[in-house]
Short mmCIF file of C-alpha atoms and ligand atoms in Angstrom, two decimals:
data_model
loop_
_atom_site.label_atom_id
_atom_site.label_comp_id
_atom_site.label_asym_id
_atom_site.label_seq_id
_atom_site.Cartn_x
_atom_site.Cartn_y
_atom_site.Cartn_z
CA UNK A 819 10.89 -36.72 26.00
CA UNK A 820 8.24 -34.58 27.71
CA UNK A 821 10.58 -31.67 27.75
CA UNK A 822 11.24 -32.02 24.05
CA UNK A 823 7.54 -32.06 23.30
CA UNK A 824 7.15 -28.96 25.39
CA UNK A 825 9.92 -27.17 23.48
CA UNK A 826 8.46 -28.27 20.13
CA UNK A 827 5.04 -27.05 21.21
CA UNK A 828 6.53 -23.69 22.25
CA UNK A 829 8.32 -23.35 18.93
CA UNK A 830 5.16 -24.16 17.05
CA UNK A 831 3.25 -21.69 19.13
CA UNK A 832 5.84 -19.01 18.37
CA UNK A 833 5.63 -19.74 14.68
CA UNK A 834 1.84 -19.64 14.93
CA UNK A 835 1.91 -16.24 16.60
CA UNK A 836 4.58 -14.92 14.25
CA UNK A 837 2.44 -15.80 11.27
CA UNK A 838 -0.48 -14.00 12.81
CA UNK A 839 -2.81 -16.98 12.99
CA UNK A 840 -4.28 -16.90 16.47
CA UNK A 841 -8.08 -17.09 16.53
CA UNK A 842 -8.91 -15.62 13.17
CA UNK A 843 -10.19 -17.80 10.40
CA UNK A 844 -10.87 -15.82 7.25
CA UNK A 845 -14.22 -16.43 5.62
CA UNK A 846 -14.50 -17.99 2.16
CA UNK A 847 -15.40 -14.54 0.73
CA UNK A 848 -12.32 -13.11 2.39
CA UNK A 849 -10.09 -15.76 0.86
CA UNK A 850 -11.67 -15.10 -2.51
CA UNK A 851 -10.93 -11.37 -2.11
CA UNK A 852 -7.37 -12.15 -1.12
CA UNK A 853 -6.92 -14.04 -4.36
CA UNK A 854 -8.45 -11.13 -6.25
CA UNK A 855 -6.02 -8.84 -4.46
CA UNK A 856 -3.01 -10.91 -5.38
CA UNK A 857 -4.14 -11.05 -9.01
CA UNK A 858 -4.70 -7.27 -9.16
CA UNK A 859 -1.04 -6.39 -8.66
CA UNK A 860 -1.25 -2.64 -9.09
CA UNK A 861 -3.17 0.04 -7.17
CA UNK A 862 -3.28 3.84 -6.80
CA UNK A 863 -2.59 5.30 -3.42
CA UNK A 864 -3.98 8.78 -2.83
CA UNK A 865 -3.06 11.14 -0.01
CA UNK A 866 -5.46 14.03 -0.03
CA UNK A 867 -6.63 16.32 2.75
CA UNK A 868 -6.97 19.89 3.91
CA UNK A 869 -3.13 20.03 4.38
CA UNK A 870 -2.80 20.24 0.58
CA UNK A 871 -3.83 23.92 0.80
CA UNK A 872 -0.37 24.59 2.30
CA UNK A 873 1.48 22.55 -0.41
CA UNK A 874 3.91 21.15 2.12
CA UNK A 875 2.99 17.51 2.55
CA UNK A 876 0.58 15.67 4.87
CA UNK A 877 2.84 16.08 7.91
CA UNK A 878 2.71 19.91 7.73
CA UNK A 879 0.84 20.28 11.05
CA UNK A 880 3.64 18.43 12.81
CA UNK A 881 6.50 19.81 10.83
CA UNK A 882 5.51 23.47 11.06
CA UNK A 883 4.19 23.00 14.62
CA UNK A 884 0.80 24.53 13.68
CA UNK A 885 -1.38 24.82 16.78
CA UNK A 886 -4.69 22.98 16.53
CA UNK A 887 -6.79 26.17 16.58
CA UNK A 888 -4.81 27.52 13.63
CA UNK A 889 -4.88 24.25 11.71
CA UNK A 890 -8.65 24.25 12.12
CA UNK A 891 -8.76 27.23 9.72
CA UNK A 892 -7.54 24.99 6.84
CA UNK A 893 -10.87 23.27 6.10
CA UNK A 894 -12.27 26.69 5.33
CA UNK A 895 -9.65 27.07 2.54
CA UNK A 896 -10.33 23.66 1.05
CA UNK A 897 -12.58 23.97 -1.96
CA UNK A 898 -11.42 21.61 -4.71
CA UNK A 899 -13.68 22.89 -7.47
CA UNK A 900 -11.86 20.93 -10.14
CA UNK A 901 -12.14 17.58 -8.37
CA UNK A 902 -13.64 14.99 -10.72
CA UNK A 903 -13.95 11.53 -9.25
CA UNK A 904 -14.58 9.97 -12.63
CA UNK A 905 -11.37 11.50 -14.04
CA UNK A 906 -9.30 10.12 -11.15
CA UNK A 907 -10.80 6.64 -11.46
CA UNK A 908 -10.40 6.73 -15.27
CA UNK A 909 -6.77 7.70 -14.83
CA UNK A 910 -6.15 4.84 -12.41
CA UNK A 911 -7.82 2.46 -14.85
CA UNK A 912 -5.82 3.75 -17.79
CA UNK A 913 -2.68 3.27 -15.72
CA UNK A 914 -3.57 -0.44 -15.43
CA UNK A 915 -4.48 -0.14 -11.77
CA UNK A 916 -7.22 -2.32 -10.27
CA UNK A 917 -7.86 -0.52 -6.99
CA UNK A 918 -7.55 2.85 -5.21
CA UNK A 919 -6.61 3.36 -1.61
CA UNK A 920 -7.32 6.84 -0.35
CA UNK A 921 -6.84 8.67 2.97
CA UNK A 922 -10.28 8.87 4.69
CA UNK A 923 -8.51 10.30 7.77
CA UNK A 924 -4.83 11.13 8.06
CA UNK A 925 -2.84 11.98 11.22
CA UNK A 926 -4.38 15.47 11.22
CA UNK A 927 -7.66 13.82 12.22
CA UNK A 928 -9.72 15.43 9.47
CA UNK A 929 -12.29 13.04 7.89
CA UNK A 930 -12.42 13.20 4.08
CA UNK A 931 -15.85 11.60 4.19
CA UNK A 932 -19.21 12.32 5.79
CA UNK A 933 -18.67 11.20 9.40
CA UNK A 934 -21.46 11.15 11.90
CA UNK A 935 -19.01 11.09 14.80
CA UNK A 936 -17.20 14.34 14.16
CA UNK A 937 -18.00 17.60 12.34
CA UNK A 938 -14.33 17.82 11.51
CA UNK A 939 -15.05 16.41 8.08
CA UNK A 940 -15.22 17.47 4.47
CA UNK A 941 -19.00 17.74 4.28
CA UNK A 942 -19.63 19.70 7.47
CA UNK A 943 -16.49 21.82 7.63
CA UNK A 944 -15.42 22.88 4.14
CA UNK A 945 -16.99 25.24 1.59
CA UNK A 946 -16.82 22.32 -0.84
CA UNK A 947 -19.30 20.40 1.27
CA UNK A 948 -19.32 17.22 -0.79
CA UNK A 949 -18.31 13.72 0.27
CA UNK A 950 -15.37 12.95 -2.02
CA UNK A 951 -15.18 9.41 -0.70
CA UNK A 952 -18.76 8.80 -1.75
CA UNK A 953 -18.10 10.33 -5.18
CA UNK A 954 -15.08 8.07 -5.62
CA UNK A 955 -17.05 5.06 -4.42
CA UNK A 956 -19.65 5.67 -7.11
CA UNK A 957 -17.07 6.31 -9.87
CA UNK A 958 -15.14 3.21 -8.85
CA UNK A 959 -18.24 1.06 -9.04
CA UNK A 960 -18.94 2.26 -12.59
CA UNK A 961 -15.37 1.52 -13.73
CA UNK A 962 -14.92 -1.80 -11.92
CA UNK A 963 -12.19 -0.45 -9.65
CA UNK A 964 -12.10 -1.44 -5.98
CA UNK A 965 -11.80 1.12 -3.22
CA UNK A 966 -9.84 0.87 0.03
CA UNK A 967 -9.97 3.25 2.99
CA UNK A 968 -6.71 4.44 4.48
CA UNK A 969 -7.35 5.34 8.12
CA UNK A 970 -4.84 6.81 10.56
CA UNK A 971 -5.16 5.45 14.06
CA UNK A 972 -2.79 8.21 15.23
CA UNK A 973 -4.74 11.44 15.59
CA UNK A 974 -3.19 14.88 16.15
CA UNK A 975 -6.61 16.53 16.54
CA UNK A 976 -8.72 14.43 18.85
CA UNK A 977 -8.28 15.59 22.45
CA UNK A 978 -8.50 12.06 23.83
CA UNK A 979 -5.66 10.73 21.75
CA UNK A 980 -3.25 10.59 24.73
CA UNK A 981 -0.47 9.78 25.49
CA UNK A 982 1.23 11.06 22.36
CA UNK A 983 4.34 9.53 20.92
CA UNK A 984 7.09 11.37 19.03
CA UNK A 985 4.53 13.44 17.09
CA UNK A 986 1.61 15.68 17.92
CA UNK A 987 3.51 17.44 20.68
CA UNK A 988 3.52 21.29 20.83
CA UNK A 989 0.31 21.50 18.84
CA UNK A 990 -1.54 23.21 21.68
CA UNK A 991 -3.40 20.12 22.82
CA UNK A 992 -4.43 19.12 26.33
CA UNK A 993 -1.90 17.18 28.38
CA UNK A 994 -4.37 14.50 29.29
CA UNK A 995 -7.05 12.44 27.60
CA UNK A 996 -9.27 9.41 27.92
CA UNK A 997 -7.76 6.77 25.72
CA UNK A 998 -10.85 4.53 25.81
CA UNK A 999 -12.99 7.46 24.56
CA UNK A 1000 -10.56 7.87 21.67
CA UNK A 1001 -10.78 4.15 20.85
CA UNK A 1002 -14.58 4.27 20.93
CA UNK A 1003 -14.47 7.25 18.52
CA UNK A 1004 -11.97 5.55 16.26
CA UNK A 1005 -13.89 2.32 16.12
CA UNK A 1006 -17.13 4.20 15.48
CA UNK A 1007 -15.57 5.95 12.46
CA UNK A 1008 -14.12 2.69 11.17
CA UNK A 1009 -17.45 0.97 11.59
CA UNK A 1010 -19.33 3.66 9.70
CA UNK A 1011 -16.79 3.45 6.84
CA UNK A 1012 -17.37 -0.29 6.69
CA UNK A 1013 -21.12 0.01 6.89
CA UNK A 1014 -21.84 3.06 4.74
CA UNK A 1015 -19.46 2.63 1.85
CA UNK A 1016 -18.94 -0.10 -0.68
CA UNK A 1017 -15.27 -0.69 0.06
CA UNK A 1018 -12.90 -3.62 -0.37
CA UNK A 1019 -10.95 -3.07 2.82
CA UNK A 1020 -8.84 -0.95 5.15
CA UNK A 1021 -5.28 0.27 5.14
CA UNK A 1022 -4.38 1.32 8.66
CA UNK A 1023 -1.54 3.57 9.72
CA UNK A 1024 -0.28 5.22 12.84
CA UNK A 1025 -0.08 2.21 15.13
CA UNK A 1026 3.69 2.72 15.32
CA UNK A 1027 3.10 5.89 17.34
CA UNK A 1028 2.18 4.05 20.55
CA UNK A 1029 4.69 1.33 19.75
CA UNK A 1030 7.47 3.98 19.76
CA UNK A 1031 6.47 4.95 23.30
CA UNK A 1032 6.53 1.27 24.33
CA UNK A 1033 9.97 0.75 22.79
CA UNK A 1034 11.20 3.82 24.67
CA UNK A 1035 9.89 2.35 27.98
CA UNK A 1036 7.36 5.20 28.35
CA UNK A 1037 3.68 4.93 29.27
CA UNK A 1038 1.70 3.87 26.21
CA UNK A 1039 -1.77 2.70 25.31
CA UNK A 1040 -2.99 -0.30 23.33
CA UNK A 1041 -5.06 0.05 20.17
CA UNK A 1042 -6.49 -3.42 20.66
CA UNK A 1043 -6.25 -4.08 16.96
CA UNK A 1044 -7.94 -7.46 17.17
CA UNK A 1045 -11.12 -5.82 18.59
CA UNK A 1046 -11.17 -3.32 15.74
CA UNK A 1047 -10.67 -6.04 13.18
CA UNK A 1048 -13.50 -8.05 14.70
CA UNK A 1049 -15.82 -5.06 14.28
CA UNK A 1050 -14.85 -4.77 10.64
CA UNK A 1051 -15.18 -8.45 9.81
CA UNK A 1052 -18.43 -8.44 11.81
CA UNK A 1053 -19.85 -5.93 9.32
CA UNK A 1054 -18.40 -7.75 6.30
CA UNK A 1055 -16.11 -10.74 6.63
CA UNK A 1056 -14.90 -10.19 3.05
CA UNK A 1057 -13.21 -6.90 3.82
CA UNK A 1058 -9.44 -7.05 3.56
CA UNK A 1059 -7.43 -5.51 6.38
CA UNK A 1060 -3.83 -4.39 6.29
CA UNK A 1061 -1.91 -2.31 8.81
CA UNK A 1062 1.27 -0.31 8.31
CA UNK A 1063 2.53 -1.25 11.80
CA UNK A 1064 5.85 -2.60 10.64
CA UNK A 1065 5.39 -5.79 12.55
CA UNK A 1066 4.66 -9.36 11.64
CA UNK A 1067 0.94 -9.83 10.79
CA UNK A 1068 -1.55 -9.72 13.67
CA UNK A 1069 -4.67 -11.89 13.91
CA UNK A 1070 -7.50 -10.44 11.82
CA UNK A 1071 -5.23 -9.03 9.08
CA UNK A 1072 -5.62 -10.19 5.49
CA UNK A 1073 -2.63 -8.67 3.79
CA UNK A 1074 0.76 -7.49 4.80
CA UNK A 1075 2.35 -4.27 3.68
CA UNK A 1076 5.82 -2.94 3.36
CA UNK A 1077 6.27 0.77 3.33
CA UNK A 1078 8.80 1.92 0.74
CA UNK A 1079 10.39 -1.52 0.55
CA UNK A 1080 10.03 -4.81 -1.21
CA UNK A 1081 8.87 -7.59 1.06
CA UNK A 1082 11.56 -8.79 3.45
CA UNK A 1083 13.86 -5.83 2.71
CA UNK A 1084 14.39 -2.89 5.06
CA UNK A 1085 16.23 -0.24 3.13
CA UNK A 1086 13.86 2.58 4.19
CA UNK A 1087 14.15 1.61 7.86
CA UNK A 1088 10.40 1.17 8.34
CA UNK A 1089 10.31 -2.64 8.28
CA UNK A 1090 12.57 -3.79 11.07
CA UNK A 1091 10.01 -6.04 12.76
CA UNK A 1092 8.30 -7.26 9.61
CA UNK A 1093 9.16 -10.74 8.59
CA UNK A 1094 7.18 -12.01 5.67
CA UNK A 1095 4.11 -13.90 6.87
CA UNK A 1096 1.85 -16.00 4.73
CA UNK A 1097 -0.57 -13.28 3.73
CA UNK A 1098 -0.87 -11.46 0.40
CA UNK A 1099 1.76 -8.72 0.19
CA UNK A 1100 1.77 -5.09 -0.82
CA UNK A 1101 4.44 -2.48 -1.08
CA UNK A 1102 3.77 1.22 -1.40
CA UNK A 1103 5.93 4.03 -2.82
CA UNK A 1104 5.69 7.68 -3.70
CA UNK A 1105 5.75 8.91 -7.31
CA UNK A 1106 8.03 11.80 -6.22
CA UNK A 1107 9.34 12.14 -2.66
CA UNK A 1108 6.07 13.11 -0.95
CA UNK A 1109 2.84 11.42 -0.04
CA UNK A 1110 0.65 14.51 0.23
CA UNK A 1111 0.93 17.33 -2.32
CA UNK A 1112 4.23 19.14 -1.98
CA UNK A 1113 4.66 22.22 -4.16
CA UNK A 1114 8.44 22.10 -3.98
CA UNK A 1115 8.91 18.42 -4.69
CA UNK A 1116 10.04 18.03 -8.32
CA UNK A 1117 11.81 14.73 -7.64
CA UNK A 1118 9.50 12.68 -9.82
CA UNK A 1119 10.63 9.11 -10.31
CA UNK A 1120 11.22 8.08 -13.91
CA UNK A 1121 8.95 5.83 -15.90
CA UNK A 1122 11.66 3.17 -15.91
CA UNK A 1123 12.08 3.32 -12.09
CA UNK A 1124 8.36 3.04 -11.55
CA UNK A 1125 7.72 0.21 -13.98
CA UNK A 1126 10.75 -1.72 -12.67
CA UNK A 1127 9.36 -1.23 -9.13
CA UNK A 1128 6.08 -2.80 -10.20
CA UNK A 1129 7.93 -5.65 -11.88
CA UNK A 1130 10.12 -6.26 -8.87
CA UNK A 1131 7.13 -6.15 -6.54
CA UNK A 1132 5.40 -8.76 -8.71
CA UNK A 1133 8.57 -10.86 -8.74
CA UNK A 1134 8.51 -10.68 -4.94
CA UNK A 1135 4.94 -11.85 -4.92
CA UNK A 1136 3.67 -8.37 -3.90
CA UNK A 1137 1.31 -5.73 -5.18
CA UNK A 1138 2.55 -2.25 -5.89
CA UNK A 1139 0.53 0.63 -4.45
CA UNK A 1140 1.79 3.77 -6.13
CA UNK A 1141 1.00 7.11 -4.49
CA UNK A 1142 0.02 10.48 -5.87
CA UNK A 1143 -0.86 13.56 -3.86
CA UNK A 1144 -3.52 15.55 -5.70
CA UNK A 1145 -3.45 19.34 -5.47
CA UNK A 1146 -5.83 21.47 -3.42
CA UNK A 1147 -7.81 22.31 -6.57
CA UNK A 1148 -8.69 18.64 -7.01
CA UNK A 1149 -6.36 17.89 -9.90
CA UNK A 1150 -3.50 15.43 -10.13
CA UNK A 1151 -0.27 17.01 -11.29
CA UNK A 1152 0.27 16.65 -15.02
CA UNK A 1153 3.70 15.07 -14.57
CA UNK A 1154 2.10 12.36 -12.51
CA UNK A 1155 -0.76 11.84 -14.89
CA UNK A 1156 1.79 11.44 -17.73
CA UNK A 1157 3.82 8.83 -15.77
CA UNK A 1158 0.67 6.88 -14.94
CA UNK A 1159 -0.42 6.85 -18.58
CA UNK A 1160 3.02 5.61 -19.60
CA UNK A 1161 2.75 2.76 -17.09
CA UNK A 1162 -0.63 1.97 -18.45
CA UNK A 1163 0.56 1.64 -22.03
CA UNK A 1164 3.44 -0.62 -20.88
CA UNK A 1165 0.90 -2.81 -19.11
CA UNK A 1166 -1.29 -2.91 -22.22
CA UNK A 1167 1.62 -4.60 -24.00
CA UNK A 1168 3.10 -6.60 -21.15
CA UNK A 1169 0.35 -7.05 -18.61
CA UNK A 1170 0.20 -10.80 -19.25
CA UNK A 1171 3.50 -11.14 -17.44
CA UNK A 1172 2.26 -9.17 -14.37
CA UNK A 1173 -1.48 -9.58 -13.71
CA UNK A 1174 -2.67 -12.84 -12.11
CA UNK A 1175 0.90 -13.96 -11.55
CA UNK A 1176 2.71 -14.94 -8.35
CA UNK A 1177 6.36 -14.48 -7.51
CA UNK A 1178 8.52 -16.68 -9.65
CA UNK A 1179 11.49 -19.03 -8.97
CA UNK A 1180 14.25 -16.76 -10.27
CA UNK A 1181 15.46 -13.70 -8.51
CA UNK A 1182 18.74 -11.86 -8.67
CA UNK A 1183 20.39 -8.43 -8.91
CA UNK A 1184 19.47 -8.00 -12.58
CA UNK A 1185 16.25 -9.97 -12.91
CA UNK A 1186 13.08 -11.22 -11.26
CA UNK A 1187 10.47 -13.66 -12.43
CA UNK A 1188 6.69 -14.05 -12.22
CA UNK A 1189 4.65 -17.08 -13.01
CA UNK A 1190 1.18 -18.38 -13.82
CA UNK A 1191 -0.25 -21.51 -15.48
CA UNK A 1192 3.13 -23.34 -15.55
CA UNK A 1193 4.70 -20.42 -17.42
CA UNK A 1194 7.53 -18.38 -15.99
CA UNK A 1195 8.13 -14.81 -17.11
CA UNK A 1196 11.73 -13.86 -16.65
CA UNK A 1197 12.18 -10.10 -16.47
CA UNK A 1198 15.69 -8.90 -17.23
CA UNK A 1199 15.96 -5.42 -15.81
CA UNK A 1200 19.50 -4.58 -16.95
CA UNK A 1201 19.77 -3.51 -20.56
CA UNK A 1202 23.55 -3.65 -20.64
CA UNK A 1203 23.83 -7.44 -20.36
CA UNK A 1204 24.80 -9.48 -23.37
CA UNK A 1205 24.26 -12.69 -21.45
CA UNK A 1206 22.43 -13.54 -18.26
CA UNK A 1207 23.55 -16.45 -16.08
CA UNK A 1208 21.23 -17.78 -13.43
CA UNK A 1209 21.43 -20.70 -11.02
CA UNK A 1210 19.39 -23.55 -12.53
CA UNK A 1211 19.49 -26.87 -10.77
CA UNK A 1212 17.92 -30.13 -11.96
CA UNK A 1213 15.35 -28.60 -14.27
CA UNK A 1214 14.77 -29.27 -17.90
CA UNK A 1215 13.52 -26.61 -20.25
CA UNK A 1216 10.63 -27.22 -22.55
CA UNK A 1217 10.48 -23.82 -24.20
CA UNK A 1218 12.41 -20.60 -23.86
CA UNK A 1219 11.10 -17.80 -26.01
CA UNK A 1220 11.06 -14.03 -26.35
CA UNK A 1221 7.86 -12.50 -25.00
CA UNK A 1222 7.71 -9.89 -27.78
CA UNK A 1223 7.54 -12.22 -30.79
CA UNK A 1224 7.50 -15.78 -29.38
CA UNK A 1225 10.71 -16.78 -31.20
CA UNK A 1226 13.14 -19.15 -29.43
CA UNK A 1227 15.87 -17.75 -27.19
CA UNK A 1228 19.42 -19.09 -27.49
CA UNK A 1229 20.70 -20.60 -24.25
CA UNK A 1230 22.93 -23.22 -22.65
CA UNK A 1231 22.83 -25.12 -19.39
CA UNK A 1232 26.12 -26.07 -17.77
CA UNK A 1233 26.89 -27.04 -14.18
CA UNK A 1234 23.52 -25.93 -12.91
CA UNK A 1235 23.83 -22.53 -14.55
CA UNK A 1236 21.47 -21.35 -17.24
CA UNK A 1237 23.10 -18.86 -19.60
CA UNK A 1238 20.81 -16.87 -21.80
CA UNK A 1239 22.08 -14.96 -24.84
CA UNK A 1240 20.37 -11.60 -24.83
CA UNK A 1241 20.12 -10.82 -28.52
CA UNK A 1242 20.38 -7.07 -28.95
CA UNK A 1243 17.35 -6.89 -31.18
CA UNK A 1244 15.16 -8.13 -28.35
CA UNK A 1245 16.70 -6.13 -25.54
CA UNK A 1246 14.46 -3.57 -23.96
CA UNK A 1247 15.44 -0.43 -22.05
CA UNK A 1248 13.30 -1.23 -19.04
CA UNK A 1249 12.39 -4.89 -19.12
CA UNK A 1250 13.40 -7.70 -21.48
CA UNK A 1251 10.80 -10.44 -20.94
CA UNK A 1252 11.49 -14.09 -21.67
CA UNK A 1253 8.92 -16.85 -21.39
CA UNK A 1254 9.92 -20.18 -20.01
CA UNK A 1255 8.20 -23.50 -19.62
CA UNK A 1256 9.67 -26.57 -17.95
CA UNK A 1257 9.42 -30.27 -18.80
C1 JFZ B 1389 3.15 6.87 7.22
C2 JFZ B 1389 2.53 8.22 7.35
O1 JFZ B 1389 3.12 8.90 8.46
C3 JFZ B 1389 2.81 8.99 6.09
O2 JFZ B 1389 2.27 10.30 6.17
C4 JFZ B 1389 2.19 8.27 4.93
O3 JFZ B 1389 0.77 8.21 5.11
C5 JFZ B 1389 2.77 6.85 4.88
C6 JFZ B 1389 2.07 6.00 3.83
O4 JFZ B 1389 2.62 6.17 6.10
O5 JFZ B 1389 4.51 6.98 7.11
C7 JFZ B 1389 5.36 6.52 8.03
C8 JFZ B 1389 4.99 5.56 8.95
C9 JFZ B 1389 5.89 5.07 9.84
C10 JFZ B 1389 7.16 5.55 9.86
C11 JFZ B 1389 7.53 6.51 8.92
C12 JFZ B 1389 6.68 6.92 8.00
N1 JFZ B 1389 8.11 5.12 10.82
O6 JFZ B 1389 7.76 4.26 11.67
O7 JFZ B 1389 9.28 5.52 10.78
#
């Protein structure tokens, strides 16, 4: 008997740890913000830094093996005269997005805000000399858009970021470093972001770098995430923290993210360790094939792919954080602006079936569903179907109607299968929406 209790306790403890609930209790404001986050559904991810001057993505330092002293010339070329914070925020708003997450420091270590802890920042080290993060903060406030800070814990520039994992080698950096000094620096930057800017939360990245060393059995260092999270929640308990570490949630985190994948899936290979916990979810994806501006990348996703990604994310109870990489002149590529505007007009029409919803009860290869206030929105994502059959056990339908005109939909229920007749007149090229209520 005793043994069994022990085993049960161990299992419970495991579950407890797996769900990331050790000694962190989110504050009431935090829980309120989580609900806001889940209602918001759609955000704009922005990768922007001095690397854009080379037009070859945000990993250019690593990929072209640019030595630190050469890379340090880039800030001097960064002068985005056409940057207009208001225009970016208005674009996000017109796209139907409710928040913006932007790189305040990427792996190259360059701060895109006014940092007191390093001159390697946009204000002190570029001819532009203005704090774009501050300008965005102000524009966001005016437009009612929330702002999140992406922050890379991996740093290819700071001399004390050592040991290095698979990246940041051959960049002409010292072969030693004081890890604790790096952590103090990192936490100081994170704290100043939390204190000095009106933000909604943090989106961390780069943790996987030390984890790769650990997995390879090599010497590695610990970021002590919980300590960093305590600093943030100490400044403001309402701030929402997420980390792209590809693991199950860790104590102190408020949302869980899936890079380039829907929750629970691992097609991109980044989510092996990430089981779905009980936190709000978010998935991010690029609008073409690059995060940071890439001159040669013309692989823009289509409107239909993008809107279906948003719908599938919502059906999987997750937000969609869609990335653009603005150009070094401060403008967002026209193709990307056009796609965002198209998404916005779709949401104008159909937003009721996305915003404020949670993942619904139906999910299959050709469809997902969202729900709110006892209403289910069935999204049929395959235009070719004349009928749709979905498993439907022990439920009785009150109403089944077309979202576009509210007229009744023809259906039958037989042997726990609901078959819906997809009248051609109502079929939509990207998403046929049907509203359903149950008795
Ligand atoms: C990371 C960044 O490296 C990338 O530049 C971008 O910011 C993206 C949103 O996040 O991308 C990753 C992170 C981890 C892996 C691959 C890409 N990984 O573990 O294979």
